[in-house]
Coordinates of C-alpha atoms in Angstrom, one line a residue:
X1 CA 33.0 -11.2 47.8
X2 CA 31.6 -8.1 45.7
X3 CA 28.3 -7.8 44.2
X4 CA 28.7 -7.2 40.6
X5 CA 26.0 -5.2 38.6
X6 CA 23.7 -7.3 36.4
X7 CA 24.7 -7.7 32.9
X8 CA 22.4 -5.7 30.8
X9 CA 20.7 -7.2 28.1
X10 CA 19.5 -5.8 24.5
X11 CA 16.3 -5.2 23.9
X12 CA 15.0 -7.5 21.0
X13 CA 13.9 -4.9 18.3
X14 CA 14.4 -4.0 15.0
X15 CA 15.1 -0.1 13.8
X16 CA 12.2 1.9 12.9
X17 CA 11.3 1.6 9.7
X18 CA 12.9 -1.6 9.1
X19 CA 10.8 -4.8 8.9
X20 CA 11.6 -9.0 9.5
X21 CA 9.9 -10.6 7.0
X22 CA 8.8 -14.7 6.9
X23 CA 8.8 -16.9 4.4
X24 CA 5.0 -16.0 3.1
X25 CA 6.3 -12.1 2.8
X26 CA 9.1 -13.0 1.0
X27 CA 7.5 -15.7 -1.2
X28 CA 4.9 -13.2 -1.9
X29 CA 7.3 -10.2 -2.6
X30 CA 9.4 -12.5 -4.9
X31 CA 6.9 -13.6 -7.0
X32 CA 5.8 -10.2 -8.1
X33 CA 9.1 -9.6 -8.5
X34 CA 9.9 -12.6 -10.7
X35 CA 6.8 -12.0 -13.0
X36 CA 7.5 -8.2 -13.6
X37 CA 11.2 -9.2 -14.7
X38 CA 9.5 -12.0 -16.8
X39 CA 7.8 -9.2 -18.5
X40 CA 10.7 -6.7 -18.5
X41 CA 13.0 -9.1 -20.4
X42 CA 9.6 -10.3 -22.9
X43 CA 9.8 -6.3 -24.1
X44 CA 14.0 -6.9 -24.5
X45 CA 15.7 -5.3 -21.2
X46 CA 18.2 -6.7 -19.5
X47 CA 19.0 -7.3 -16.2
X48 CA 21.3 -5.0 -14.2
X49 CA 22.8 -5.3 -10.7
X50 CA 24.5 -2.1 -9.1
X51 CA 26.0 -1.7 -5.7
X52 CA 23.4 -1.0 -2.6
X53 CA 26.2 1.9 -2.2
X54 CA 26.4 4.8 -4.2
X55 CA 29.0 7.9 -3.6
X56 CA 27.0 10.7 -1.7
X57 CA 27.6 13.1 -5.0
X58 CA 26.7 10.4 -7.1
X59 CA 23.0 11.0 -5.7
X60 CA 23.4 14.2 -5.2
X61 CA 20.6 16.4 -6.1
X62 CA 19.2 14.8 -7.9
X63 CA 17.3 12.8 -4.9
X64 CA 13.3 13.1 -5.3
X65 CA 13.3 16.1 -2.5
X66 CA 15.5 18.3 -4.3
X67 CA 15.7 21.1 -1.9
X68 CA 17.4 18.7 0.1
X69 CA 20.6 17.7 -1.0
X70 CA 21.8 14.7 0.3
X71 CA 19.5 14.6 3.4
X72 CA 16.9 11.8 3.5
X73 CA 20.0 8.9 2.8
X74 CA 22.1 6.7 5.0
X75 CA 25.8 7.7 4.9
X76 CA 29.2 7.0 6.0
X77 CA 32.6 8.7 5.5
X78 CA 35.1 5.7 4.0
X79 CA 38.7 5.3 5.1
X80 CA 39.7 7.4 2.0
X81 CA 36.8 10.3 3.4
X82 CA 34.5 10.0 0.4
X83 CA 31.0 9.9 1.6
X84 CA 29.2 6.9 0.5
X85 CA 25.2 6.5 0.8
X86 CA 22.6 3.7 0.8
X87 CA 21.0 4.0 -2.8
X88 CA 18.0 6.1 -2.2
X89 CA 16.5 4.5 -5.6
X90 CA 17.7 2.5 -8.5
X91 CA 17.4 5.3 -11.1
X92 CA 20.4 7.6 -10.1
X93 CA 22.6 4.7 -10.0
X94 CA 21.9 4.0 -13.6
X95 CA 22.9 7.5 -14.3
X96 CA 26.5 6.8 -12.3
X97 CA 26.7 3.4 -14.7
X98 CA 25.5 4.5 -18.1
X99 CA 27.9 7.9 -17.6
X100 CA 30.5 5.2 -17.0
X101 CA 30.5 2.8 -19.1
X102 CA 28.5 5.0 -22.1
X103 CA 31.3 4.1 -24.7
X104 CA 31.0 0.2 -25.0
X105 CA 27.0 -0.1 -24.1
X106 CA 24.3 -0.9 -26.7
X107 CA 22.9 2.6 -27.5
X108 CA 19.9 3.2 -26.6
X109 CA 20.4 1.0 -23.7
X110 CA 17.7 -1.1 -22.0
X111 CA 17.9 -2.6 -18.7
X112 CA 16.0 -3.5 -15.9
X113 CA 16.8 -3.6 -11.9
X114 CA 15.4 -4.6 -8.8
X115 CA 16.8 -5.0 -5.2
X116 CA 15.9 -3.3 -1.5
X117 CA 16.3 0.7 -1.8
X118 CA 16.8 3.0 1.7
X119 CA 15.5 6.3 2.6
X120 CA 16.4 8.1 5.9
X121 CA 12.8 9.7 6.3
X122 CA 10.7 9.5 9.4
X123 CA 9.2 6.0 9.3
X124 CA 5.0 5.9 9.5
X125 CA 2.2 3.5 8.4
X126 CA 2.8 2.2 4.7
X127 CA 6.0 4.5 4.9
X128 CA 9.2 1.9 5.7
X129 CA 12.9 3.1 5.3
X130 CA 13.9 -0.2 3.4
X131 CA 11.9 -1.5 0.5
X132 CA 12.0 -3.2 -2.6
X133 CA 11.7 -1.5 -6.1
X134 CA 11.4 -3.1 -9.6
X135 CA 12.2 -1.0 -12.6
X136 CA 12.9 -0.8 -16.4
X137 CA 14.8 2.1 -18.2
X138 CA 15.4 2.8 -21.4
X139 CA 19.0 5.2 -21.9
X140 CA 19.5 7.0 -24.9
X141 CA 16.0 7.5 -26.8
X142 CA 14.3 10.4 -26.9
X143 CA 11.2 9.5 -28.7
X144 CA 8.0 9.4 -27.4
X145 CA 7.7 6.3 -28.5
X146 CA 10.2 4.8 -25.8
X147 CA 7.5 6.5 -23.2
X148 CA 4.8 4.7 -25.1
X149 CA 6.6 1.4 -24.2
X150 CA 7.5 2.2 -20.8
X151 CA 3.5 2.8 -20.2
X152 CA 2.3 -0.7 -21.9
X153 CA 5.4 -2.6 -20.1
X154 CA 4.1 -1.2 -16.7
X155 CA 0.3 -2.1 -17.9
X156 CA 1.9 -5.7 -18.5
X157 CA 3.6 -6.1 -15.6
X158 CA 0.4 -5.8 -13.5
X159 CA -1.6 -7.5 -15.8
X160 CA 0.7 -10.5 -15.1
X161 CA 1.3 -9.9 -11.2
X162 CA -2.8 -10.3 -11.5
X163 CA -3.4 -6.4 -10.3
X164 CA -5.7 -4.0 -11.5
X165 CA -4.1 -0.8 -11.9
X166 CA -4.9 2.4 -14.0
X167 CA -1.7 4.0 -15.6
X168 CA -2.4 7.8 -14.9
X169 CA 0.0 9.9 -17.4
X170 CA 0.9 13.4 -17.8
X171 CA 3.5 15.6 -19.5
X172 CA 5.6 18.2 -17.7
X173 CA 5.6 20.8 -20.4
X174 CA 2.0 20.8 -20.7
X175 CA 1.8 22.8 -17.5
X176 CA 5.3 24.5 -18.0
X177 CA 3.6 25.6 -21.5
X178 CA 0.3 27.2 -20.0
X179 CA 2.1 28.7 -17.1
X180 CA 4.4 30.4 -19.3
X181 CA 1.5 31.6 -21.5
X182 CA -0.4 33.0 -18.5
X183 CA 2.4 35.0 -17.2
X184 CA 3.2 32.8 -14.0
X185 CA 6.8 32.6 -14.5
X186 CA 8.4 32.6 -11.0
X187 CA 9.4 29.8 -9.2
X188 CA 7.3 30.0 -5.9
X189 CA 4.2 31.0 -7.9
X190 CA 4.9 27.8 -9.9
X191 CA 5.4 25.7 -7.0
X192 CA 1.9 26.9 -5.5
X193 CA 0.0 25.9 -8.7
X194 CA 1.5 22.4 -8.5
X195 CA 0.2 22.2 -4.8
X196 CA -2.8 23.5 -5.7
X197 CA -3.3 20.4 -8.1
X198 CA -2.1 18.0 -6.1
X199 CA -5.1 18.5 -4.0
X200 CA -7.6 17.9 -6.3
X201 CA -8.4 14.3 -5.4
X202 CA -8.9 15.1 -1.9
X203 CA -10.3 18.7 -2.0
X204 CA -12.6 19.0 -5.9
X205 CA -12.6 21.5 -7.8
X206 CA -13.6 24.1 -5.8
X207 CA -10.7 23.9 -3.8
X208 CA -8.2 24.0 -5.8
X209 CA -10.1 27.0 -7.4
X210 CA -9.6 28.7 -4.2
X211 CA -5.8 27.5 -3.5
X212 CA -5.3 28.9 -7.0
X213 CA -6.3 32.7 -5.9
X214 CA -6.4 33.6 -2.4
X215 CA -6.4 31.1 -0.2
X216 CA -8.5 28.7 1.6
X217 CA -9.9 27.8 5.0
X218 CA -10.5 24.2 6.2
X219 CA -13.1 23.1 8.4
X220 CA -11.0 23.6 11.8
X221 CA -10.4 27.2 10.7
X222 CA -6.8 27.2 9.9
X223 CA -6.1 29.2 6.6
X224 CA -4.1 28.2 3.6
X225 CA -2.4 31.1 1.6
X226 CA -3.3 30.2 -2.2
X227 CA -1.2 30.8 -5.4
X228 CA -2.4 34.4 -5.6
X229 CA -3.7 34.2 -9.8
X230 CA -6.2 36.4 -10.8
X231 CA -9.8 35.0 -12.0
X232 CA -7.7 35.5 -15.7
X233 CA -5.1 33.1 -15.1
X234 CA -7.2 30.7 -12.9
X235 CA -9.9 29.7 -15.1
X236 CA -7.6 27.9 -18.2
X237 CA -5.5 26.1 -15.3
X238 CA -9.2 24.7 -14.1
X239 CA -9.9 24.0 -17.9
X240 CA -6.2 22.4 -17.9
X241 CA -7.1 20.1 -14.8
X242 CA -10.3 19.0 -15.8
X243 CA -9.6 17.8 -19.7
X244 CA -9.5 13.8 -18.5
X245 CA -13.5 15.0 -16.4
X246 CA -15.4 12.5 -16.5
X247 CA -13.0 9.4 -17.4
X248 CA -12.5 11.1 -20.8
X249 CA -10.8 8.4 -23.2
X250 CA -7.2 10.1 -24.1
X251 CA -8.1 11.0 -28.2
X252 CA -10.7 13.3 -25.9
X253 CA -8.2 14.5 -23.5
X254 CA -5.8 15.4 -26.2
X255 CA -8.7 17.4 -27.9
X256 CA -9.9 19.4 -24.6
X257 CA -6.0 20.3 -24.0
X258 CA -5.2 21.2 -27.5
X259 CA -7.6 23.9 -26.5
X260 CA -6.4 25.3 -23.3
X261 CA -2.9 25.4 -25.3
X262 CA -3.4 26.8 -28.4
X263 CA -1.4 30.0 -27.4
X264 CA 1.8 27.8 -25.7
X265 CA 4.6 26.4 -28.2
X266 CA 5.8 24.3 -25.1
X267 CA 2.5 23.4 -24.4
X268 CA 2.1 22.4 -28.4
X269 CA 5.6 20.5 -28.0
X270 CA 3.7 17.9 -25.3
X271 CA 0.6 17.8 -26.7
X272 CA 2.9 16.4 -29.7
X273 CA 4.6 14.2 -27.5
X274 CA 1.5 13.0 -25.9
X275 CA -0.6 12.7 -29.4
X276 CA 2.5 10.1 -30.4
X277 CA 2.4 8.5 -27.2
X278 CA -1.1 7.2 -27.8
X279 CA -0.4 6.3 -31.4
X280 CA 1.6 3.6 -30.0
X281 CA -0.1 2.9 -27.0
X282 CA -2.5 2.0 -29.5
X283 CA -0.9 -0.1 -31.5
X284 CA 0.9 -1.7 -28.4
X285 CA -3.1 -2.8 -27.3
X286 CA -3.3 -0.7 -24.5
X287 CA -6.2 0.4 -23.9
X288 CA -8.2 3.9 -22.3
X289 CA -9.3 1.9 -19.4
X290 CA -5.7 0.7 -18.3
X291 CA -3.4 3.8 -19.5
X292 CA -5.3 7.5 -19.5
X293 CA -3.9 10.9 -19.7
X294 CA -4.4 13.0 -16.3
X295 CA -3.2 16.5 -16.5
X296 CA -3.8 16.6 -12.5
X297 CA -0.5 14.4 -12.2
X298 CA 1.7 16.9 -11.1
X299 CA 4.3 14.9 -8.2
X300 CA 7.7 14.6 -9.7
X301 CA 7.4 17.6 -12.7
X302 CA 10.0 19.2 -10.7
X303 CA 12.7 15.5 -11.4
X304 CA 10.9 14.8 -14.9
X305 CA 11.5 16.5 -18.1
X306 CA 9.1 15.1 -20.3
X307 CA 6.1 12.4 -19.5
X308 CA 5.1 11.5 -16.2
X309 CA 3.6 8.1 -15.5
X310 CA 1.8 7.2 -12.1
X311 CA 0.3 3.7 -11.5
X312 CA -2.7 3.9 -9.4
X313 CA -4.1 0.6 -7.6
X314 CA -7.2 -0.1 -8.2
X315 CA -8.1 -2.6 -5.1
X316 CA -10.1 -1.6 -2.4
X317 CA -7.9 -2.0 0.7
X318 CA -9.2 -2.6 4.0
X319 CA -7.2 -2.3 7.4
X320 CA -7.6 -4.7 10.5
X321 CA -10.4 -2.4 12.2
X322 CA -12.4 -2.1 8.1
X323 CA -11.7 1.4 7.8
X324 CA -11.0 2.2 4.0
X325 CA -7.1 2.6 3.6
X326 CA -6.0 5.1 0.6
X327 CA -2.8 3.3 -1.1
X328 CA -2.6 5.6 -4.3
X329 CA 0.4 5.6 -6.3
X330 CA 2.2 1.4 -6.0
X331 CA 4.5 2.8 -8.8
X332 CA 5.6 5.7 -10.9
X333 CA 8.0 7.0 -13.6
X334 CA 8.8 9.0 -16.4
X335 CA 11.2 11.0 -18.9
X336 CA 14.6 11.9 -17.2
X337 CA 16.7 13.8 -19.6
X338 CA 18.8 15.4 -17.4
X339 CA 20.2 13.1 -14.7
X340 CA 23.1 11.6 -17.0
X341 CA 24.3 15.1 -17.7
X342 CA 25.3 15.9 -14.4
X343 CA 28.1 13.3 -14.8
X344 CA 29.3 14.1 -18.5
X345 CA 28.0 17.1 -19.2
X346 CA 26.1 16.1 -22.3
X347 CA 22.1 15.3 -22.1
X348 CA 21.5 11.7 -22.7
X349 CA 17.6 11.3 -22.7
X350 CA 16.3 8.7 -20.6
X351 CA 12.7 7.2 -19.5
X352 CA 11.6 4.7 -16.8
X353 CA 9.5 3.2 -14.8
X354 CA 9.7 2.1 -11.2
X355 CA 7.2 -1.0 -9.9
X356 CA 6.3 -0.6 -6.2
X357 CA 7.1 -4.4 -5.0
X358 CA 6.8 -3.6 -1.0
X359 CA 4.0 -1.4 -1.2
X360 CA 2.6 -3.0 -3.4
X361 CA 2.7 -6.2 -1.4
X362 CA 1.9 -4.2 1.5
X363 CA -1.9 -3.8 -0.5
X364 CA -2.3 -7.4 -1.3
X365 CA -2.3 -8.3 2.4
X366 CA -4.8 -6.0 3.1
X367 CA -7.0 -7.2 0.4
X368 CA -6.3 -10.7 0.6
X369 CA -5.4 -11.1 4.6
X370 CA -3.8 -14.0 5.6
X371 CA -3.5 -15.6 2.3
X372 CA -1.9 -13.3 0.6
X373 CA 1.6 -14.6 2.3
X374 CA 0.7 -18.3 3.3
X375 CA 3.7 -20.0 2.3
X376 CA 3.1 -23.9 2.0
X377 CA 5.6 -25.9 4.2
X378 CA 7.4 -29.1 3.7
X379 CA 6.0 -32.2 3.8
X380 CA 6.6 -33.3 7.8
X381 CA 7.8 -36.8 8.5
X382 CA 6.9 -37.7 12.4
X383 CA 9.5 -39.0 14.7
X384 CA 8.3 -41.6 16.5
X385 CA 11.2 -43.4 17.7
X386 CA 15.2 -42.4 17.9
X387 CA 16.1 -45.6 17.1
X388 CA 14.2 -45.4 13.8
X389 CA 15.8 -42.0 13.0
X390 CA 17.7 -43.8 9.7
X391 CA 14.3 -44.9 8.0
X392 CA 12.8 -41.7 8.8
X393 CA 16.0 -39.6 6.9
X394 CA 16.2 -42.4 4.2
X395 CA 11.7 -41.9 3.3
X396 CA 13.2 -38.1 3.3
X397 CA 16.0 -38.7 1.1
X398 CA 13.4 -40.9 -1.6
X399 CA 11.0 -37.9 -1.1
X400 CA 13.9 -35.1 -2.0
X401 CA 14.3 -36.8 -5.1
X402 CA 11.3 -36.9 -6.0
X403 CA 11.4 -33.1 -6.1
X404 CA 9.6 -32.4 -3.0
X405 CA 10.0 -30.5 0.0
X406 CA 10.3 -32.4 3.3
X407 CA 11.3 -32.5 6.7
X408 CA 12.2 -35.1 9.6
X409 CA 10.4 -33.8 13.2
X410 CA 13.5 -33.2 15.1
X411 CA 12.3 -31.5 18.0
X412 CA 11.5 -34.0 20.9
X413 CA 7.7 -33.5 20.8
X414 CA 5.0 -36.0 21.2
X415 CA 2.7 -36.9 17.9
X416 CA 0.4 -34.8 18.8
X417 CA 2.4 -31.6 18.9
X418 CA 4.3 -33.2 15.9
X419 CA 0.8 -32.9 13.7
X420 CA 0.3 -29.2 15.2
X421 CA 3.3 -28.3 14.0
X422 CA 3.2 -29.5 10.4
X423 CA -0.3 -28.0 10.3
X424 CA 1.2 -24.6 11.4
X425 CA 3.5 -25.1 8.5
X426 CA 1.1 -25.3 6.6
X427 CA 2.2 -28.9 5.4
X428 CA 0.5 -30.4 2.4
X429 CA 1.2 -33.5 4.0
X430 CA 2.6 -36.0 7.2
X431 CA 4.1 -39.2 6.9
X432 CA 3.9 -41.8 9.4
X433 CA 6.2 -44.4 9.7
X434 CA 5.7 -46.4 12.9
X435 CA 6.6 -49.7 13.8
X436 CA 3.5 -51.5 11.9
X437 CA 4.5 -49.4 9.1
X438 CA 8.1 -50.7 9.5
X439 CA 7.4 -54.6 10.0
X440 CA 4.6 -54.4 6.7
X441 CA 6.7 -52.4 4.3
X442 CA 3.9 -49.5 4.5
X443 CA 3.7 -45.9 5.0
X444 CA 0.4 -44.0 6.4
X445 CA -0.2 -40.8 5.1
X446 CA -2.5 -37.7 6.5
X447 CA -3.5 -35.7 3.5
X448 CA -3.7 -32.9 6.2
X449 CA -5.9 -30.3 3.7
X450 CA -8.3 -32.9 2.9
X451 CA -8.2 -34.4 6.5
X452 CA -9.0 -30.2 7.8
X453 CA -12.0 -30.2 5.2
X454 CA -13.3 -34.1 6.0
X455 CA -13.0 -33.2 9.8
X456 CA -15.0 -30.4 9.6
X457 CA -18.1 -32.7 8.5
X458 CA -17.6 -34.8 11.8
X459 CA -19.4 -33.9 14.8
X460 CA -18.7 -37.5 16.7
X461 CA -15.5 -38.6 18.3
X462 CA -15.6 -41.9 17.4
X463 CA -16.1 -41.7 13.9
X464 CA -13.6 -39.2 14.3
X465 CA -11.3 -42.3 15.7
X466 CA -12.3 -45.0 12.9
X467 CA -12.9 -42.7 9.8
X468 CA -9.6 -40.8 10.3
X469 CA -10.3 -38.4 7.7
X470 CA -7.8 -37.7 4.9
X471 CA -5.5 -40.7 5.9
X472 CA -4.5 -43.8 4.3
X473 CA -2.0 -46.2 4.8
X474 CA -0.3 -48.0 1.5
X475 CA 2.8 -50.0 0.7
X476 CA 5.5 -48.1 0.5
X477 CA 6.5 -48.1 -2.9
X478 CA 3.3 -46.0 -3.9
X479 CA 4.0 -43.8 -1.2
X480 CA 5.9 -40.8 -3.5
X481 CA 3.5 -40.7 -6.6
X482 CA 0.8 -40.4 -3.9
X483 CA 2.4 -37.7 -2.2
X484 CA 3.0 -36.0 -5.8
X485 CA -0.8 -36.1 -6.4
X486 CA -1.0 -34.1 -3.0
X487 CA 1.2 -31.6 -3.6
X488 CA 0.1 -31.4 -7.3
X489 CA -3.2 -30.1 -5.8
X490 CA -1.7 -27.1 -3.8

């Protein structure tokens, strides 16, 4: 006889950056989802579904990180060797369908999406490589205006979703426009200005003052190399930067910029486009304190043409230990004239706006904790007996039809465990049918919310035993409108 070698086993895990989710997660995720749609399709988009694969040169460059080229998705070589990826969004997959199918669609066209996106990135905290996005583009207008609506449809959507967000918006060729006026015309001196701004939140003024010239040194001594302007060129990008100072309302902002411009016809060309944007921002009802205009938002001016929208959440969120935990942006967009060229050749101007559902849900938890994603279970019918298994399934049956959830116990537990599990469940409600119930025509039912509250005013067991709180036994033809009134009071 030989030994043979063990049979390994897998280790139960899933991939990094990848997440199981239970029903509360999912319940919770769907729900913002299907009130943001609700609101998509009240402003007149319609609904879209494109493949979760995209061709590899169908993303192409135009992924967020564009000095990566096709790095950052998940790709495989088909059996014809095209190279297919994971969509690393749902914007350039618009691109691929509107270049398609250009000819027979409503023109401009207005849709909206939403479904699990992937990014092969280096998974962290708040950073997953699956996750859901929700978003609304409009194809084919290049007015200002259609950014005016894209704003007040994202200020809806968290208005309805019950969120208090702040709409931060910008325009690209404002800082293209003073750049260009102040001489800073190459690429990498560019590209350390926008740096420079980005840190503004986190390092004030007087550090981005000092990333703007030389350079500056953190506490631990390490040295960052700055944008290298002279004190000319530095002081209108500070005087760009802090136009919205002080929670400025936009009519101000637009005032302090047209300034700072005066000698920039690109910079004139988005204060124009800005000035029009909150004309009908306006009119559309929204107001200072949900939409402003931050000429600090600088992520994404190298993928956006135009505006540049970024949704900022306004919760404070808490981790497990208490410790203050910095979500920022749960959504973003803007105008992208350019990605539909790459396919036809001709500029079809396009503006969107992309809702955050993961991370977004990710920041309710935190808020809320565990009720963020309880998900109410079935109503739980306890098996007492097997040879009573038919009533039980035919008090289910009744109880289906009545539009209710509900379940049979079907593991081979005692009561006890039965009533721990339907409270795990989170049940509104347990239904007893035991053999008095069966010989009187009755059913006894444990209101098991009202039974949790009523028990906690208890302190002795044997009122505990007579008082039963939250239970009552009735005949059994009042049984469903009484659980109705139950579940009515979720």
């Amino acid at each position: 006889m030989t030994d043979q070698a063990p049979q390994s086993r897998p280790e139960p895990r899933a991939p990094r950056g990848f997440t199981d989710k239970r029903a509360g997660q999912i319940a919770l995720e769907r729900r913002l989802v299907e009130t943001v749609t609700k609101v998509y399709e009240d402003f007149g988009f319609e609904a879209l579904q494109t493949p979760a694969f995209e061709y590899a040169d169908a993303l192409g460059k135009f992924l967020p990180d564009s000095d990566r080229p096709n790095v950052g998705v998940f790709a495989l070589q088909d059996d014809d060797d095209q190279w297919m990826a994971l969509r690393y969004d749902l914007t350039a997959p618009l691109a691929r369908f509107a270049a398609q199918n250009w000819d027979s669609l409503p023109k401009p066209f207005r849709r909206y999406a939403f479904g699990p996106v992937y990014r092969n990135e280096k998974p962290g905290p708040g950073r997953l490589r699956e996750f859901i996005q929700c978003d609304a583009d409009t194809v084919g207008s290049d007015r200002p205006e259609a950014d005016a609506e894209i704003i007040a449809l994202a200020v809806a959507g968290f208005k309805a979703a019950g969120v208090p967000a702040l709409l931060r918006v910008n325009n690209r060729k404002l800082l293209n426009g003073l750049l260009t006026s102040l001489g800073v015309t190459h690429a990498g001196e560019q590209m350390a200005v926008l740096r420079a701004i980005d840190k503004l939140d986190r390092l004030g003024i007087a550090g981005v003052e000092l990333l703007l010239g030389k350079g500056r040194k953190d506490d631990s001594g390490d040295f960052t190399k700055g944008a290298g302007l002279n004190e000319t060129a530095i002081r209108p990008v500070l005087d760009f930067v802090m136009a919205a100072d002080g929670g400025a309302a936009r009519a101000l902002v637009l005032q302090r910029l047209g300034n700072v411009l005066a000698n920039s016809a690109e910079g004139q060309a988005g204060l124009e486009d800005l000035t029009r944007i909150d004309t009908a921002l306006t009119a559309l009802g929204v107001s200072d304190s949900a939409a402003v205009f931050e000429p600090s938002i600088v992520r994404g001016l190298e993928y956006y043409t135009g505006a540049v929208f970024e949704a900022e959440l306004l919760l404070e969120t808490r981790d497990e230990k208490g410790e203050l935990v910095r979500f920022g942006s749960v959504g973003g967009g803007g105008r992208y004239d350019d990605l539909v060229a790459r396919f036809t050749g001709e500029r079809i101007p396009a503006t969107g706006f992309s809702f955050g559902v993961s991370r977004l849900a990710a920041a309710l938890r935190l808020v809320e904790g565990e009720k963020a994603t309880a998900a109410r279970g079935p109503i739980v019918i306890i098996n007492f007996s097997e040879a009573d298994m038919g009533a039980y399934f035919q008090m289910a049956a009744e109880v289906r039809r009545a539009g209710l959830a509900v379940e049979v116990y079907l593991g081979r537990s005692g009561m006890k465990a039965q009533m721990k599990y339907a409270d795990r469940r989170l049940s509104p409600a347990a239904v007893m049918i035991g053999e008095d119930e069966l010989k009187s025509g009755t059913v006894t039912i444990k209101d098991l919310d009202l039974g949790r509250d009523l028990s906690l005013q208890i302190s002795d067991n044997k009122a505990w035993r007579e008082g039963r709180p939250g239970q009552v036994t009735l005949p059994r033809a009042d049984a469903i409108n009484y659980l109705k009134n139950i579940a009515k009071n979720d």
